[in-house]
Amino acid sequence: MRQASVERITKETQIKLSLNLDGKGVGEINTGIGFLDHMLRLFSAHSRIDLNVDCKGDTYIDYHHSVEDIGISLGLAIKQALGDFKGIYRYGNACIPMDEALVNVALDISGRCYLNYGITNLNPKAGSFDTELVQEFFEGLCRALGLTLHIVQFAGTNTHHIIECAFKAFARAIKIAVAIDPTMEGEIPSTKGVIQN
Ligand SMILES: [Mn+2]
């Protein structure tokens, strides 16, 4: 079963996160941040990864620690669920529109962390959410999973649409990358013979 559960506790955040890569895109998400709940719910729905998140964070300061640490926890859980990375497609790409916004996500579960964050011209806030934290989320996730991630924005004027586009494109790209490739027959998808940093 390609499932994982992560408990990550620091003085800043207490996070319980569990997932099933071969799910139906359901679960309970309570991050303490409404906008992030919305993004993670649609990530789960469009990746078909069942996702449960419970976060008690120091949101009286701001949302920074919670957002970054949830990104790290999600990356850790995906890595744990993939085990030795045998048989997966490894690469994923999705170009997703939402009304006037258009975002492409290309990714490689390479074992190496790299983030090209090409989201620009956001308003500083979406509700009470600081939109600069989207980058922190993806940086934490890339570090923990060992993910090469290119997020490229082609169009968009509405901040909510642009961020939602990025999360949906990420969901569809990761869905492809973690799927089992029937031509691989359990091989590790690297000529190096191993996926690691
Ligand atoms: Mn929305």
Coordinates of N, CA and C and ligand atoms in Angstrom, one line a residue:
M1 N 0.8 -1.2 0.0 CA 0.0 0.0 0.0 C 0.9 1.2 0.0
R2 N 0.6 2.1 -0.9 CA 1.5 3.3 -1.0 C 0.9 4.4 -0.1
Q3 N 1.0 4.2 1.2 CA 0.5 5.2 2.1 C 1.6 5.6 3.1
A4 N 1.4 6.8 3.7 CA 2.4 7.2 4.7 C 1.7 8.1 5.7
S5 N 2.3 8.2 6.9 CA 1.8 9.1 7.9 C 3.0 9.8 8.6
V6 N 2.9 11.1 8.7 CA 4.0 11.9 9.3 C 3.5 12.6 10.5
E7 N 4.2 12.6 11.6 CA 3.9 13.5 12.7 C 5.2 14.4 12.9
R8 N 5.0 15.7 12.8 CA 6.1 16.6 12.9 C 5.8 17.6 13.9
I9 N 6.6 17.6 15.0 CA 6.3 18.5 16.1 C 7.5 19.4 16.4
T10 N 7.3 20.7 16.4 CA 8.3 21.6 16.8 C 7.7 22.6 17.8
K11 N 8.5 23.6 18.2 CA 7.9 24.6 19.1 C 7.0 25.5 18.4
E12 N 7.0 25.5 17.0 CA 6.2 26.4 16.2 C 4.9 25.7 15.7
T13 N 5.0 24.4 15.3 CA 3.9 23.7 14.8 C 3.8 22.3 15.2
Q14 N 2.6 21.8 15.3 CA 2.3 20.3 15.5 C 1.5 19.9 14.4
I15 N 2.1 19.0 13.6 CA 1.4 18.6 12.3 C 1.2 17.1 12.3
K16 N 0.0 16.6 12.0 CA -0.2 15.2 11.7 C -0.7 15.2 10.2
L17 N 0.0 14.4 9.4 CA -0.4 14.4 8.0 C -0.3 12.9 7.5
S18 N -1.4 12.5 6.9 CA -1.3 11.1 6.3 C -1.9 11.2 4.9
L19 N -1.4 10.2 4.1 CA -1.9 10.2 2.7 C -1.9 8.8 2.1
N20 N -2.7 8.7 1.0 CA -2.7 7.4 0.2 C -2.6 7.9 -1.2
L21 N -1.4 7.5 -1.8 CA -1.2 7.9 -3.2 C -2.2 7.3 -4.2
D22 N -2.8 6.2 -3.8 CA -3.7 5.5 -4.7 C -5.2 5.6 -4.1
G23 N -5.5 6.9 -3.9 CA -6.8 7.1 -3.3 C -7.8 7.7 -4.2
K24 N -8.8 8.4 -3.7 CA -9.9 9.0 -4.4 C -9.9 10.5 -4.3
G25 N -8.9 11.0 -3.6 CA -8.9 12.5 -3.4 C -9.8 13.0 -2.3
V26 N -9.9 12.2 -1.3 CA -10.7 12.6 -0.1 C -9.9 12.7 1.1
G27 N -10.5 13.2 2.2 CA -9.7 13.4 3.5 C -10.2 14.6 4.2
E28 N -9.7 14.7 5.4 CA -10.0 15.9 6.3 C -8.8 16.8 6.4
I29 N -9.0 18.1 6.0 CA -7.9 19.0 6.0 C -8.2 20.2 6.9
N30 N -7.5 20.3 8.0 CA -7.6 21.4 8.9 C -6.3 22.0 9.3
T31 N -5.8 23.0 8.5 CA -4.5 23.6 8.7 C -4.5 24.7 9.7
G32 N -5.7 25.2 10.0 CA -5.8 26.5 10.8 C -5.8 27.7 9.9
I33 N -5.7 27.5 8.6 CA -5.6 28.6 7.6 C -6.6 28.3 6.5
G34 N -7.6 29.1 6.4 CA -8.7 28.8 5.4 C -8.2 28.7 4.0
F35 N -7.4 29.6 3.6 CA -7.0 29.6 2.2 C -6.1 28.4 1.9
L36 N -5.3 28.0 2.8 CA -4.5 26.8 2.6 C -5.3 25.5 2.6
D37 N -6.3 25.5 3.4 CA -7.3 24.3 3.4 C -7.9 24.2 2.0
H38 N -8.3 25.3 1.4 CA -8.9 25.4 0.1 C -7.9 24.8 -0.9
M39 N -6.6 25.2 -0.9 CA -5.6 24.8 -1.9 C -5.3 23.3 -1.7
L40 N -5.2 22.9 -0.4 CA -4.9 21.4 -0.2 C -6.0 20.5 -0.6
R41 N -7.3 21.0 -0.4 CA -8.4 20.2 -0.8 C -8.5 20.0 -2.3
L42 N -8.2 21.1 -3.0 CA -8.2 20.9 -4.5 C -7.0 20.2 -5.0
F43 N -5.8 20.3 -4.2 CA -4.7 19.5 -4.6 C -5.0 18.0 -4.4
S44 N -5.7 17.6 -3.3 CA -6.1 16.2 -3.1 C -7.1 15.8 -4.1
A45 N -8.1 16.6 -4.4 CA -9.1 16.2 -5.4 C -8.5 15.9 -6.8
H46 N -7.6 16.8 -7.2 CA -7.1 16.7 -8.6 C -5.9 15.8 -8.7
S47 N -5.3 15.4 -7.6 CA -4.2 14.4 -7.7 C -4.7 13.0 -7.4
R48 N -6.0 13.0 -6.8 CA -6.6 11.7 -6.3 C -5.8 11.1 -5.2
I49 N -5.0 11.9 -4.6 CA -4.3 11.5 -3.3 C -5.2 11.8 -2.1
D50 N -5.5 10.7 -1.4 CA -6.3 10.9 -0.2 C -5.4 11.7 0.8
L51 N -5.8 12.7 1.4 CA -5.0 13.6 2.3 C -5.7 14.0 3.5
N52 N -5.1 13.7 4.7 CA -5.5 14.2 6.0 C -4.5 15.1 6.6
V53 N -4.8 16.3 7.0 CA -3.9 17.2 7.6 C -4.5 17.8 8.8
D54 N -3.8 17.8 9.9 CA -4.2 18.5 11.1 C -3.0 19.3 11.6
C55 N -3.1 20.6 11.6 CA -2.0 21.5 12.1 C -2.5 22.4 13.2
K56 N -1.7 22.4 14.2 CA -1.8 23.4 15.3 C -0.6 24.2 15.3
G57 N -0.7 25.4 14.7 CA 0.5 26.2 14.5 C 0.4 27.5 15.2
D58 N 1.6 28.2 15.2 CA 1.6 29.5 15.9 C 1.1 30.7 15.0
T59 N -0.1 30.5 14.6 CA -0.7 31.4 13.6 C -1.0 32.8 14.3
Y60 N -0.8 32.9 15.6 CA -1.0 34.2 16.3 C 0.2 35.1 15.9
I61 N 1.3 34.5 15.4 CA 2.4 35.3 14.9 C 2.1 35.7 13.4
D62 N 2.1 34.7 12.6 CA 1.6 34.8 11.2 C 1.5 33.4 10.7
Y63 N 1.3 33.2 9.4 CA 1.0 31.8 8.9 C 2.3 31.2 8.4
H64 N 3.4 31.9 8.5 CA 4.7 31.4 7.9 C 5.1 30.0 8.3
H65 N 5.2 29.7 9.6 CA 5.7 28.4 10.1 C 4.7 27.3 9.7
S66 N 3.4 27.6 9.8 CA 2.4 26.5 9.5 C 2.5 26.2 8.0
V67 N 2.6 27.2 7.2 CA 2.6 26.9 5.7 C 3.9 26.1 5.3
E68 N 5.0 26.6 5.8 CA 6.3 26.0 5.4 C 6.3 24.5 6.0
D69 N 5.9 24.4 7.2 CA 6.0 23.0 7.8 C 5.0 22.0 7.2
I70 N 3.9 22.5 6.8 CA 2.9 21.6 6.1 C 3.5 21.2 4.7
G71 N 4.2 22.1 4.1 CA 4.9 21.8 2.8 C 5.9 20.7 3.0
I72 N 6.7 20.9 4.1 CA 7.8 19.9 4.5 C 7.1 18.5 4.8
S73 N 6.0 18.6 5.6 CA 5.4 17.3 6.0 C 4.8 16.6 4.8
L74 N 4.2 17.3 3.8 CA 3.6 16.7 2.6 C 4.7 16.1 1.8
G75 N 5.9 16.8 1.6 CA 7.0 16.2 0.9 C 7.5 15.0 1.6
L76 N 7.7 15.0 2.9 CA 8.1 13.8 3.6 C 7.2 12.6 3.4
A77 N 5.9 12.9 3.5 CA 4.9 11.8 3.3 C 4.9 11.2 1.9
I78 N 5.0 12.1 0.9 CA 5.0 11.5 -0.5 C 6.3 10.7 -0.6
K79 N 7.4 11.1 -0.1 CA 8.7 10.4 -0.2 C 8.5 9.0 0.5
Q80 N 8.0 9.1 1.7 CA 7.8 7.8 2.5 C 6.9 6.9 1.7
A81 N 5.8 7.4 1.2 CA 4.8 6.5 0.5 C 5.4 5.9 -0.8
L82 N 6.4 6.6 -1.4 CA 7.0 6.1 -2.6 C 8.1 5.1 -2.4
G83 N 8.6 5.0 -1.1 CA 9.6 4.0 -0.8 C 10.9 4.1 -1.6
D84 N 11.2 3.1 -2.3 CA 12.4 3.1 -3.1 C 12.2 3.6 -4.6
F85 N 11.0 4.2 -4.8 CA 10.7 4.9 -6.1 C 10.6 3.9 -7.3
K86 N 10.5 2.6 -7.0 CA 10.4 1.6 -8.0 C 9.1 1.7 -8.8
G87 N 9.2 1.7 -10.2 CA 8.1 1.6 -11.0 C 7.3 2.8 -11.3
I88 N 7.7 4.0 -10.8 CA 6.9 5.2 -11.1 C 7.3 5.9 -12.4
Y89 N 6.4 6.7 -12.9 CA 6.7 7.5 -14.1 C 7.8 8.5 -13.8
R90 N 7.9 9.0 -12.6 CA 9.0 10.0 -12.2 C 8.7 11.4 -12.6
Y91 N 8.4 11.6 -13.9 CA 8.2 12.9 -14.5 C 6.7 13.2 -14.6
G92 N 6.4 14.5 -14.4 CA 5.0 14.9 -14.6 C 4.9 16.3 -15.1
N93 N 3.9 16.6 -15.9 CA 3.7 17.9 -16.4 C 2.2 18.2 -16.6
A94 N 1.8 19.4 -16.3 CA 0.4 19.8 -16.5 C 0.4 21.3 -16.7
C95 N -0.3 21.7 -17.7 CA -0.6 23.1 -18.0 C -2.1 23.3 -17.8
I96 N -2.4 24.1 -16.8 CA -3.8 24.2 -16.3 C -4.3 25.6 -16.4
P97 N -5.5 25.8 -17.1 CA -6.1 27.2 -17.0 C -7.1 27.3 -15.9
M98 N -7.3 28.5 -15.4 CA -8.5 28.8 -14.6 C -8.9 30.2 -15.0
D99 N -9.9 30.3 -15.7 CA -10.4 31.6 -16.3 C -9.2 32.3 -17.0
E100 N -8.8 33.5 -16.5 CA -7.7 34.2 -17.2 C -6.3 33.7 -16.9
A101 N -6.2 32.9 -15.8 CA -4.9 32.4 -15.4 C -4.5 31.1 -16.1
L102 N -3.2 31.0 -16.3 CA -2.6 29.8 -17.0 C -1.3 29.5 -16.4
V103 N -1.1 28.3 -15.8 CA 0.1 28.0 -15.1 C 0.6 26.6 -15.5
N104 N 1.8 26.4 -15.8 CA 2.4 25.1 -16.1 C 3.3 24.6 -15.0
V105 N 3.1 23.4 -14.6 CA 4.0 22.8 -13.6 C 4.7 21.6 -14.3
A106 N 6.0 21.6 -14.3 CA 6.8 20.4 -14.8 C 7.6 20.0 -13.6
L107 N 7.6 18.7 -13.3 CA 8.4 18.2 -12.2 C 9.0 16.9 -12.4
D108 N 10.1 16.6 -11.6 CA 10.9 15.4 -11.7 C 11.1 14.9 -10.2
I109 N 10.7 13.7 -9.9 CA 11.0 13.2 -8.6 C 12.4 12.6 -8.7
S110 N 13.4 13.5 -8.6 CA 14.8 13.2 -8.9 C 15.6 12.9 -7.7
G111 N 15.1 13.2 -6.5 CA 15.9 13.1 -5.3 C 16.7 14.4 -5.0
R112 N 16.6 15.3 -6.0 CA 17.3 16.6 -5.9 C 16.3 17.8 -5.7
C113 N 16.6 18.7 -4.8 CA 15.7 19.8 -4.6 C 16.1 20.9 -5.6
Y114 N 15.1 21.4 -6.4 CA 15.3 22.6 -7.1 C 13.9 23.2 -7.4
L115 N 13.8 24.5 -7.1 CA 12.5 25.1 -7.3 C 12.7 26.4 -8.2
N116 N 12.1 26.3 -9.4 CA 12.0 27.5 -10.2 C 10.5 28.1 -10.0
Y117 N 10.5 29.1 -9.2 CA 9.2 29.7 -8.8 C 8.8 30.9 -9.7
G118 N 8.0 30.7 -10.7 CA 7.8 31.7 -11.7 C 6.4 32.4 -11.5
I119 N 5.9 32.4 -10.3 CA 4.6 33.1 -10.1 C 4.9 34.6 -9.8
T120 N 4.3 35.5 -10.5 CA 4.6 36.9 -10.3 C 3.3 37.7 -10.2
N121 N 3.4 38.9 -9.8 CA 2.3 39.9 -9.8 C 1.1 39.5 -9.0
L122 N 1.4 38.8 -7.9 CA 0.3 38.5 -6.9 C 0.0 39.7 -6.0
N123 N -1.2 39.9 -5.7 CA -1.5 40.8 -4.6 C -0.9 40.2 -3.3
P124 N -0.5 41.1 -2.3 CA 0.2 40.6 -1.1 C -0.7 39.6 -0.3
K125 N -2.0 39.8 -0.4 CA -2.9 39.0 0.4 C -4.0 38.3 -0.4
A126 N -4.3 37.1 0.0 CA -5.6 36.5 -0.5 C -6.4 36.2 0.8
G127 N -7.4 37.0 1.0 CA -8.0 36.9 2.4 C -7.0 37.3 3.4
S128 N -6.8 36.5 4.4 CA -5.8 36.8 5.5 C -4.5 36.1 5.2
F129 N -4.4 35.5 4.0 CA -3.2 34.7 3.7 C -2.2 35.5 3.0
D130 N -0.9 35.5 3.4 CA 0.2 36.2 2.8 C 0.6 35.4 1.6
T131 N 0.4 35.9 0.4 CA 0.6 35.1 -0.8 C 2.1 34.8 -1.1
E132 N 3.0 35.5 -0.5 CA 4.5 35.1 -0.6 C 4.7 33.7 0.0
L133 N 3.8 33.3 0.8 CA 4.0 32.0 1.5 C 3.8 30.8 0.6
V134 N 3.2 31.0 -0.6 CA 3.1 29.9 -1.6 C 4.5 29.4 -2.0
Q135 N 5.4 30.3 -2.1 CA 6.8 29.9 -2.4 C 7.4 29.1 -1.3
E136 N 7.2 29.6 -0.1 CA 7.7 28.8 1.1 C 7.1 27.4 1.2
F137 N 5.8 27.3 0.8 CA 5.2 26.0 0.8 C 6.0 25.0 -0.2
F138 N 6.1 25.5 -1.4 CA 6.7 24.7 -2.4 C 8.2 24.4 -2.1
E139 N 8.9 25.4 -1.5 CA 10.3 25.2 -1.2 C 10.5 24.1 -0.1
G140 N 9.6 24.1 0.9 CA 9.6 23.1 1.9 C 9.4 21.7 1.4
L141 N 8.4 21.7 0.5 CA 8.0 20.4 -0.1 C 9.1 19.9 -1.0
C142 N 9.7 20.7 -1.8 CA 10.8 20.3 -2.7 C 12.0 19.7 -1.9
R143 N 12.3 20.4 -0.8 CA 13.5 20.0 0.0 C 13.2 18.6 0.6
A144 N 12.0 18.5 1.2 CA 11.7 17.2 1.9 C 11.5 16.0 1.0
L145 N 11.0 16.2 -0.2 CA 10.7 15.1 -1.1 C 12.0 14.9 -2.0
G146 N 12.8 15.9 -2.2 CA 13.8 15.8 -3.2 C 13.2 15.9 -4.6
L147 N 12.6 17.1 -4.8 CA 11.8 17.3 -6.0 C 12.4 18.5 -6.9
T148 N 12.5 18.2 -8.1 CA 12.8 19.3 -9.1 C 11.5 19.8 -9.6
L149 N 11.2 21.1 -9.4 CA 9.9 21.7 -9.7 C 10.0 23.0 -10.4
H150 N 9.4 23.1 -11.6 CA 9.3 24.3 -12.3 C 7.8 24.8 -12.4
I151 N 7.5 25.9 -11.8 CA 6.2 26.5 -11.8 C 6.3 27.7 -12.7
V152 N 5.7 27.7 -13.9 CA 5.8 28.8 -14.8 C 4.4 29.3 -15.1
Q153 N 4.2 30.6 -14.9 CA 3.0 31.3 -15.1 C 3.0 31.9 -16.5
F154 N 2.0 31.6 -17.3 CA 1.9 32.2 -18.7 C 0.9 33.4 -18.7
A155 N -0.1 33.3 -17.8 CA -1.1 34.4 -17.8 C -1.8 34.4 -16.4
G156 N -2.5 35.5 -16.2 CA -3.3 35.6 -14.9 C -3.2 37.0 -14.3
T157 N -4.3 37.5 -13.9 CA -4.4 38.8 -13.2 C -5.0 38.6 -11.8
N158 N -5.8 37.6 -11.6 CA -6.5 37.5 -10.3 C -5.6 36.6 -9.4
T159 N -5.3 37.1 -8.2 CA -4.3 36.4 -7.3 C -4.9 35.0 -6.9
H160 N -6.1 35.0 -6.5 CA -6.8 33.7 -6.1 C -6.7 32.7 -7.3
H161 N -7.0 33.1 -8.5 CA -7.0 32.2 -9.6 C -5.6 31.7 -9.9
I162 N -4.6 32.6 -9.9 CA -3.2 32.2 -10.2 C -2.7 31.2 -9.2
I163 N -2.9 31.4 -7.9 CA -2.5 30.4 -6.9 C -3.2 29.1 -7.1
E164 N -4.5 29.2 -7.3 CA -5.3 28.0 -7.5 C -4.8 27.2 -8.7
C165 N -4.5 27.9 -9.7 CA -4.0 27.3 -11.0 C -2.7 26.5 -10.7
A166 N -1.8 27.1 -9.9 CA -0.5 26.5 -9.5 C -0.7 25.2 -8.7
F167 N -1.6 25.2 -7.8 CA -1.9 24.0 -7.0 C -2.6 22.9 -7.8
K168 N -3.5 23.3 -8.7 CA -4.1 22.3 -9.6 C -3.1 21.7 -10.5
A169 N -2.3 22.6 -11.1 CA -1.3 22.1 -12.1 C -0.3 21.2 -11.3
F170 N 0.1 21.6 -10.1 CA 1.0 20.7 -9.3 C 0.3 19.4 -9.0
A171 N -1.0 19.4 -8.7 CA -1.7 18.2 -8.4 C -1.7 17.2 -9.6
R172 N -2.0 17.8 -10.8 CA -2.1 16.9 -12.0 C -0.7 16.4 -12.4
A173 N 0.3 17.2 -12.2 CA 1.7 16.8 -12.6 C 2.2 15.7 -11.6
I174 N 1.9 15.8 -10.3 CA 2.4 14.8 -9.3 C 1.6 13.5 -9.5
K175 N 0.3 13.7 -9.9 CA -0.5 12.5 -10.2 C 0.1 11.6 -11.2
I176 N 0.6 12.3 -12.3 CA 1.3 11.6 -13.4 C 2.6 11.0 -12.9
A177 N 3.4 11.8 -12.2 CA 4.8 11.3 -11.8 C 4.8 10.2 -10.8
V178 N 3.8 10.1 -9.9 CA 3.8 9.0 -8.9 C 3.1 7.8 -9.4
A179 N 2.4 7.9 -10.5 CA 1.6 6.7 -11.0 C 2.6 5.6 -11.4
I180 N 2.1 4.4 -11.3 CA 2.9 3.2 -11.7 C 2.9 3.1 -13.2
D181 N 4.1 3.0 -13.8 CA 4.3 2.8 -15.2 C 4.4 1.3 -15.5
P182 N 3.4 0.8 -16.2 CA 3.3 -0.7 -16.5 C 4.5 -1.2 -17.3
T183 N 5.2 -0.3 -18.0 CA 6.4 -0.8 -18.8 C 7.6 -0.9 -17.9
M184 N 7.6 -0.4 -16.6 CA 8.8 -0.4 -15.8 C 9.0 -1.6 -15.0
E185 N 7.9 -2.4 -14.8 CA 8.0 -3.7 -14.0 C 8.9 -3.6 -12.8
G186 N 8.6 -2.5 -12.0 CA 9.3 -2.4 -10.7 C 10.7 -1.9 -10.7
E187 N 11.1 -1.5 -11.9 CA 12.5 -0.9 -12.0 C 12.5 0.5 -11.4
I188 N 13.7 0.9 -10.9 CA 13.9 2.3 -10.5 C 14.1 3.1 -11.7
P189 N 13.3 4.2 -11.9 CA 13.4 5.0 -13.2 C 14.6 5.9 -13.3
S190 N 15.8 5.3 -13.2 CA 17.0 6.1 -13.3 C 18.1 5.3 -13.9
T191 N 18.9 5.8 -14.8 CA 20.0 5.0 -15.3 C 21.1 4.9 -14.3
K192 N 21.0 5.8 -13.2 CA 21.9 5.7 -12.1 C 21.6 4.5 -11.2
G193 N 20.4 4.0 -11.3 CA 20.0 2.8 -10.5 C 19.5 3.2 -9.2
V194 N 19.5 4.5 -8.9 CA 19.0 5.0 -7.6 C 18.5 6.4 -7.7
I195 N 17.4 6.7 -7.0 CA 17.0 8.1 -6.9 C 17.3 8.6 -5.5
Q196 N 18.3 9.5 -5.5 CA 18.7 10.1 -4.2 C 19.5 11.4 -4.5
N197 N 19.7 12.2 -3.5 CA 20.4 13.4 -3.7 C 21.9 13.2 -3.9
Ligands
MN1 MN -11.0 29.1 -5.3

